[in-house]
Amino acid sequence: MANKGIPMKNKKLVLLLPALFLAFGNLHAQDDEMPERYTYATYMYCDTSKEAAADAHVKDKEAAVMNKLVADGEILAWGWLRHHTGGKWRRIRYLQSDSLNGAVGAIGKMGKALEDALGDGAGGVGEACKGHEDYVWRLRAGMAGVERGKAGLSVYFTCKISEEGHADDIVAKHFAPIYDKLVKEGKITSWGWQSHVLGGSIRRLFTMTGKDFDGVLDARAEALGAMSDDEYGPGATFSEICGKHEDYLWDIVHEKQAGS
């Protein structure tokens, strides 16, 4: 998905860094201390008149197959997300592994498992969602675990490639404590900062989840209030590096994590 034409947001909104795949109990660490987590995410363009049927297909036919892949250790996690607010992507299916090769290979495992279980019935999603974009993300900061909230806020950033490592440092050192505090206080369930590995032009992904959208948006406002808008501070530097972004709200319909 191209980010051309995405308007600059309010400076504070950029500082917020408003998926996937995280749980309370293993709070943020520096990048070299993070567990290896790679997420293969398929962002789908769907016919809105048919997407409810795709949701039903996932619930009734695919979920049990996907849950078994997790239970058998073939993948670490999977999920199905439904568009609530944002751009043109309507659904997300994601798979997670502890390596890049594992994340890419998970697509083949999923396809075979669905074909074996459903035969000709494996194409229910494709009938509604005929276009998609694939990304592979690597978790850089946040939490890695087993459970997230049902309401998700995602922000997709376009960044200067030569400086995006500095943006990662700013997130880990300056913004992470704010989000960790919100998790500890029970105001959000999870947050994560992920970097581009494969896919389109989007370079960084921030996710935050909670019990409901009211709680997520209230936490977002609190985070904004906790961040400095000093024009020479880390937030301003981050904005110079990752100045363009697009926001989405997602209903997290199905998720299964190893151990859950």
GROMACS .gro file of C-alpha atoms in nm:
model
  260
    1MET     CA    1   0.000   0.000   0.000
    2ALA     CA    2   0.159   0.325  -0.104
    3ASN     CA    3   0.175   0.601   0.155
    4LYS     CA    4   0.187   0.878  -0.104
    5GLY     CA    5  -0.047   1.157  -0.025
    6ILE     CA    6  -0.086   1.073   0.345
    7PRO     CA    7  -0.106   1.408   0.520
    8MET     CA    8   0.117   1.508   0.807
    9LYS     CA    9  -0.069   1.465   1.131
   10ASN     CA   10  -0.061   1.683   1.435
   11LYS     CA   11   0.284   1.673   1.588
   12LYS     CA   12   0.159   1.515   1.906
   13LEU     CA   13  -0.015   1.242   1.711
   14VAL     CA   14   0.314   1.158   1.545
   15LEU     CA   15   0.480   1.134   1.884
   16LEU     CA   16   0.222   0.885   2.001
   17LEU     CA   17   0.334   0.608   1.765
   18PRO     CA   18  -0.020   0.491   1.787
   19ALA     CA   19  -0.131  -0.537   1.516
   20LEU     CA   20   0.057  -0.765   1.693
   21PHE     CA   21   0.139  -1.037   1.923
   22LEU     CA   22   0.203  -0.942   2.272
   23ALA     CA   23   0.108  -0.998   2.629
   24PHE     CA   24   0.151  -0.844   2.970
   25GLY     CA   25   0.429  -0.995   3.176
   26ASN     CA   26   0.728  -0.954   2.944
   27LEU     CA   27   0.774  -0.579   2.929
   28HIS     CA   28   0.981  -0.384   2.682
   29ALA     CA   29   1.352  -0.453   2.646
   30GLN     CA   30   1.628  -0.322   2.426
   31ASP     CA   31   1.626  -0.457   2.072
   32ASP     CA   32   1.908  -0.705   2.131
   33GLU     CA   33   1.715  -0.848   2.430
   34MET     CA   34   1.386  -0.898   2.246
   35PRO     CA   35   1.279  -1.252   2.161
   36GLU     CA   36   1.289  -1.329   1.791
   37ARG     CA   37   0.940  -1.266   1.654
   38TYR     CA   38   0.861  -1.235   1.283
   39THR     CA   39   0.509  -1.173   1.162
   40TYR     CA   40   0.387  -1.246   0.811
   41ALA     CA   41   0.086  -1.017   0.764
   42THR     CA   42  -0.147  -1.023   0.465
   43TYR     CA   43  -0.344  -0.699   0.424
   44MET     CA   44  -0.655  -0.760   0.217
   45TYR     CA   45  -0.872  -0.554  -0.014
   46CYS     CA   46  -1.225  -0.695   0.001
   47ASP     CA   47  -1.567  -0.657  -0.152
   48THR     CA   48  -1.756  -0.508   0.143
   49SER     CA   49  -2.076  -0.686   0.039
   50LYS     CA   50  -1.901  -1.024   0.080
   51GLU     CA   51  -1.658  -0.974   0.364
   52ALA     CA   52  -1.906  -1.090   0.631
   53ALA     CA   53  -1.915  -1.423   0.450
   54ALA     CA   54  -1.535  -1.433   0.462
   55ASP     CA   55  -1.547  -1.373   0.837
   56ALA     CA   56  -1.795  -1.658   0.876
   57HIS     CA   57  -1.573  -1.886   0.667
   58VAL     CA   58  -1.274  -1.811   0.890
   59LYS     CA   59  -1.479  -1.870   1.206
   60ASP     CA   60  -1.654  -2.186   1.095
   61LYS     CA   61  -1.390  -2.358   0.883
   62GLU     CA   62  -1.043  -2.208   0.913
   63ALA     CA   63  -1.004  -2.123   1.282
   64ALA     CA   64  -0.982  -2.484   1.401
   65VAL     CA   65  -0.720  -2.563   1.137
   66MET     CA   66  -0.513  -2.257   1.228
   67ASN     CA   67  -0.541  -2.327   1.600
   68LYS     CA   68  -0.406  -2.676   1.540
   69LEU     CA   69  -0.102  -2.534   1.358
   70VAL     CA   70  -0.027  -2.335   1.672
   71ALA     CA   71  -0.093  -2.627   1.904
   72ASP     CA   72   0.135  -2.851   1.694
   73GLY     CA   73   0.418  -2.595   1.707
   74GLU     CA   74   0.415  -2.528   1.333
   75ILE     CA   75   0.363  -2.154   1.396
   76LEU     CA   76   0.379  -1.939   1.708
   77ALA     CA   77   0.055  -1.751   1.646
   78TRP     CA   78  -0.211  -1.652   1.396
   79GLY     CA   79  -0.485  -1.393   1.383
   80TRP     CA   80  -0.774  -1.250   1.181
   81LEU     CA   81  -0.848  -0.877   1.212
   82ARG     CA   82  -1.149  -0.682   1.084
   83HIS     CA   83  -1.136  -0.321   0.965
   84HIS     CA   84  -1.305  -0.069   1.191
   85THR     CA   85  -1.155   0.268   1.094
   86GLY     CA   86  -0.880   0.374   0.856
   87GLY     CA   87  -0.767   0.323   0.500
   88LYS     CA   88  -0.844   0.070   0.227
   89TRP     CA   89  -0.726  -0.249   0.391
   90ARG     CA   90  -1.031  -0.444   0.509
   91ARG     CA   91  -0.892  -0.756   0.673
   92ILE     CA   92  -0.560  -0.884   0.806
   93ARG     CA   93  -0.451  -1.243   0.840
   94TYR     CA   94  -0.121  -1.284   1.019
   95LEU     CA   95   0.109  -1.573   1.106
   96GLN     CA   96   0.402  -1.558   1.346
   97SER     CA   97   0.728  -1.746   1.383
   98ASP     CA   98   1.061  -1.713   1.563
   99SER     CA   99   1.259  -1.674   1.240
  100LEU     CA  100   1.227  -1.505   0.903
  101ASN     CA  101   1.240  -1.836   0.719
  102GLY     CA  102   0.979  -1.972   0.955
  103ALA     CA  103   0.746  -1.680   0.894
  104VAL     CA  104   0.776  -1.707   0.516
  105GLY     CA  105   0.745  -2.085   0.528
  106ALA     CA  106   0.432  -2.058   0.744
  107ILE     CA  107   0.233  -1.948   0.440
  108GLY     CA  108   0.297  -2.282   0.272
  109LYS     CA  109   0.211  -2.471   0.590
  110MET     CA  110  -0.114  -2.279   0.622
  111GLY     CA  111  -0.209  -2.339   0.260
  112LYS     CA  112  -0.145  -2.713   0.282
  113ALA     CA  113  -0.327  -2.749   0.613
  114LEU     CA  114  -0.634  -2.565   0.483
  115GLU     CA  115  -0.636  -2.761   0.158
  116ASP     CA  116  -0.604  -3.092   0.341
  117ALA     CA  117  -0.884  -3.003   0.581
  118LEU     CA  118  -1.121  -2.816   0.353
  119GLY     CA  119  -1.042  -2.926  -0.002
  120ASP     CA  120  -1.231  -2.706  -0.244
  121GLY     CA  121  -1.372  -2.513   0.052
  122ALA     CA  122  -1.034  -2.355   0.121
  123GLY     CA  123  -1.105  -2.054  -0.100
  124GLY     CA  124  -1.377  -1.884   0.104
  125VAL     CA  125  -1.170  -1.578   0.188
  126GLY     CA  126  -1.043  -1.536  -0.166
  127GLU     CA  127  -1.394  -1.503  -0.301
  128ALA     CA  128  -1.446  -1.185  -0.098
  129CYS     CA  129  -1.092  -1.050  -0.079
  130LYS     CA  130  -0.932  -1.069  -0.423
  131GLY     CA  131  -0.645  -0.828  -0.366
  132HIS     CA  132  -0.382  -0.812  -0.095
  133GLU     CA  133  -0.039  -0.689   0.010
  134ASP     CA  134   0.210  -0.893   0.213
  135TYR     CA  135   0.452  -0.764   0.474
  136VAL     CA  136   0.694  -0.934   0.709
  137TRP     CA  137   0.762  -0.748   1.034
  138ARG     CA  138   1.018  -0.802   1.308
  139LEU     CA  139   0.937  -0.711   1.668
  140ARG     CA  140   1.181  -0.447   1.796
  141ALA     CA  141   1.027  -0.325   2.121
  142GLY     CA  142   0.719  -0.390   2.328
  143MET     CA  143   0.606  -0.725   2.461
  144ALA     CA  144   0.606  -1.080   2.326
  145GLY     CA  145   0.351  -1.315   2.474
  146VAL     CA  146   0.020  -1.488   2.442
  147GLU     CA  147  -0.274  -1.252   2.468
  148ARG     CA  148  -0.388  -0.912   2.341
  149GLY     CA  149  -0.700  -0.704   2.375
  150LYS     CA  150  -0.990  -0.721   2.130
  151ALA     CA  151  -0.955  -0.360   2.012
  152GLY     CA  152  -0.642  -0.265   1.820
  153LEU     CA  153  -0.484   0.062   1.711
  154SER     CA  154  -0.214   0.038   1.442
  155VAL     CA  155   0.000   0.312   1.292
  156TYR     CA  156   0.197   0.248   0.973
  157PHE     CA  157   0.499   0.477   0.927
  158THR     CA  158   0.699   0.586   0.625
  159CYS     CA  159   1.054   0.660   0.742
  160LYS     CA  160   1.395   0.766   0.614
  161ILE     CA  161   1.570   0.433   0.568
  162SER     CA  162   1.913   0.571   0.652
  163GLU     CA  163   1.790   0.699   0.991
  164GLU     CA  164   1.519   0.456   1.096
  165GLY     CA  165   1.752   0.276   1.338
  166HIS     CA  166   1.770   0.600   1.534
  167ALA     CA  167   1.390   0.608   1.543
  168ASP     CA  168   1.397   0.256   1.692
  169ASP     CA  169   1.631   0.380   1.967
  170ILE     CA  170   1.400   0.671   2.045
  171VAL     CA  171   1.103   0.438   2.078
  172ALA     CA  172   1.293   0.196   2.305
  173LYS     CA  173   1.449   0.462   2.529
  174HIS     CA  174   1.193   0.741   2.545
  175PHE     CA  175   0.848   0.618   2.445
  176ALA     CA  176   0.849   0.261   2.576
  177PRO     CA  177   0.825   0.359   2.947
  178ILE     CA  178   0.503   0.548   2.877
  179TYR     CA  179   0.339   0.247   2.716
  180ASP     CA  180   0.480   0.005   2.971
  181LYS     CA  181   0.315   0.214   3.242
  182LEU     CA  182  -0.020   0.204   3.062
  183VAL     CA  183   0.002  -0.176   3.048
  184LYS     CA  184   0.095  -0.206   3.415
  185GLU     CA  185  -0.200   0.012   3.508
  186GLY     CA  186  -0.437  -0.204   3.302
  187LYS     CA  187  -0.528   0.079   3.065
  188ILE     CA  188  -0.404  -0.112   2.761
  189THR     CA  189  -0.333  -0.481   2.711
  190SER     CA  190  -0.028  -0.466   2.484
  191TRP     CA  191   0.190  -0.251   2.264
  192GLY     CA  192   0.458  -0.324   2.007
  193TRP     CA  193   0.705  -0.159   1.771
  194GLN     CA  194   0.797  -0.356   1.458
  195SER     CA  195   1.036  -0.300   1.170
  196HIS     CA  196   0.998  -0.374   0.799
  197VAL     CA  197   1.169  -0.689   0.672
  198LEU     CA  198   0.983  -0.764   0.347
  199GLY     CA  199   0.698  -0.597   0.162
  200GLY     CA  200   0.599  -0.252   0.045
  201SER     CA  201   0.704   0.100   0.134
  202ILE     CA  202   0.586   0.114   0.495
  203ARG     CA  203   0.890   0.097   0.722
  204ARG     CA  204   0.762   0.077   1.080
  205LEU     CA  205   0.448  -0.045   1.256
  206PHE     CA  206   0.322   0.054   1.600
  207THR     CA  207   0.042  -0.147   1.761
  208MET     CA  208  -0.155  -0.100   2.080
  209THR     CA  209  -0.448  -0.311   2.201
  210GLY     CA  210  -0.702  -0.290   2.479
  211LYS     CA  211  -1.037  -0.422   2.597
  212ASP     CA  212  -1.234  -0.178   2.384
  213PHE     CA  213  -1.184   0.124   2.160
  214ASP     CA  214  -1.288   0.372   2.429
  215GLY     CA  215  -1.010   0.246   2.653
  216VAL     CA  216  -0.754   0.242   2.372
  217LEU     CA  217  -0.835   0.596   2.265
  218ASP     CA  218  -0.833   0.721   2.626
  219ALA     CA  219  -0.491   0.562   2.674
  220ARG     CA  220  -0.375   0.722   2.354
  221ALA     CA  221  -0.478   1.063   2.488
  222GLU     CA  222  -0.296   0.995   2.814
  223ALA     CA  223   0.018   0.895   2.626
  224LEU     CA  224   0.001   1.215   2.426
  225GLY     CA  225  -0.018   1.414   2.745
  226ALA     CA  226   0.284   1.235   2.887
  227MET     CA  227   0.504   1.310   2.587
  228SER     CA  228   0.707   1.625   2.556
  229ASP     CA  229   0.654   1.841   2.249
  230ASP     CA  230   0.991   2.011   2.289
  231GLU     CA  231   1.083   2.095   1.930
  232TYR     CA  232   1.442   1.985   1.996
  233GLY     CA  233   1.354   1.670   2.193
  234PRO     CA  234   1.345   1.300   2.092
  235GLY     CA  235   0.987   1.330   1.969
  236ALA     CA  236   1.082   1.599   1.722
  237THR     CA  237   1.375   1.389   1.601
  238PHE     CA  238   1.146   1.091   1.558
  239SER     CA  239   0.906   1.305   1.355
  240GLU     CA  240   1.187   1.409   1.125
  241ILE     CA  241   1.271   1.045   1.058
  242CYS     CA  242   0.920   0.893   1.041
  243GLY     CA  243   0.706   1.192   0.952
  244LYS     CA  244   0.432   1.026   0.746
  245HIS     CA  245   0.191   0.770   0.884
  246GLU     CA  246  -0.155   0.621   0.850
  247ASP     CA  247  -0.378   0.509   1.136
  248TYR     CA  248  -0.615   0.211   1.156
  249LEU     CA  249  -0.847   0.071   1.420
  250TRP     CA  250  -0.896  -0.307   1.405
  251ASP     CA  251  -1.140  -0.549   1.565
  252ILE     CA  252  -0.924  -0.844   1.665
  253VAL     CA  253  -1.170  -1.120   1.582
  254HIS     CA  254  -0.957  -1.436   1.615
  255GLU     CA  255  -0.616  -1.488   1.769
  256LYS     CA  256  -0.431  -1.789   1.898
  257GLN     CA  257  -0.086  -1.778   2.056
  258ALA     CA  258   0.136  -2.066   2.161
  259GLY     CA  259   0.063  -2.147   2.524
  260SER     CA  260  -0.280  -1.982   2.528
   0.00000   0.00000   0.00000
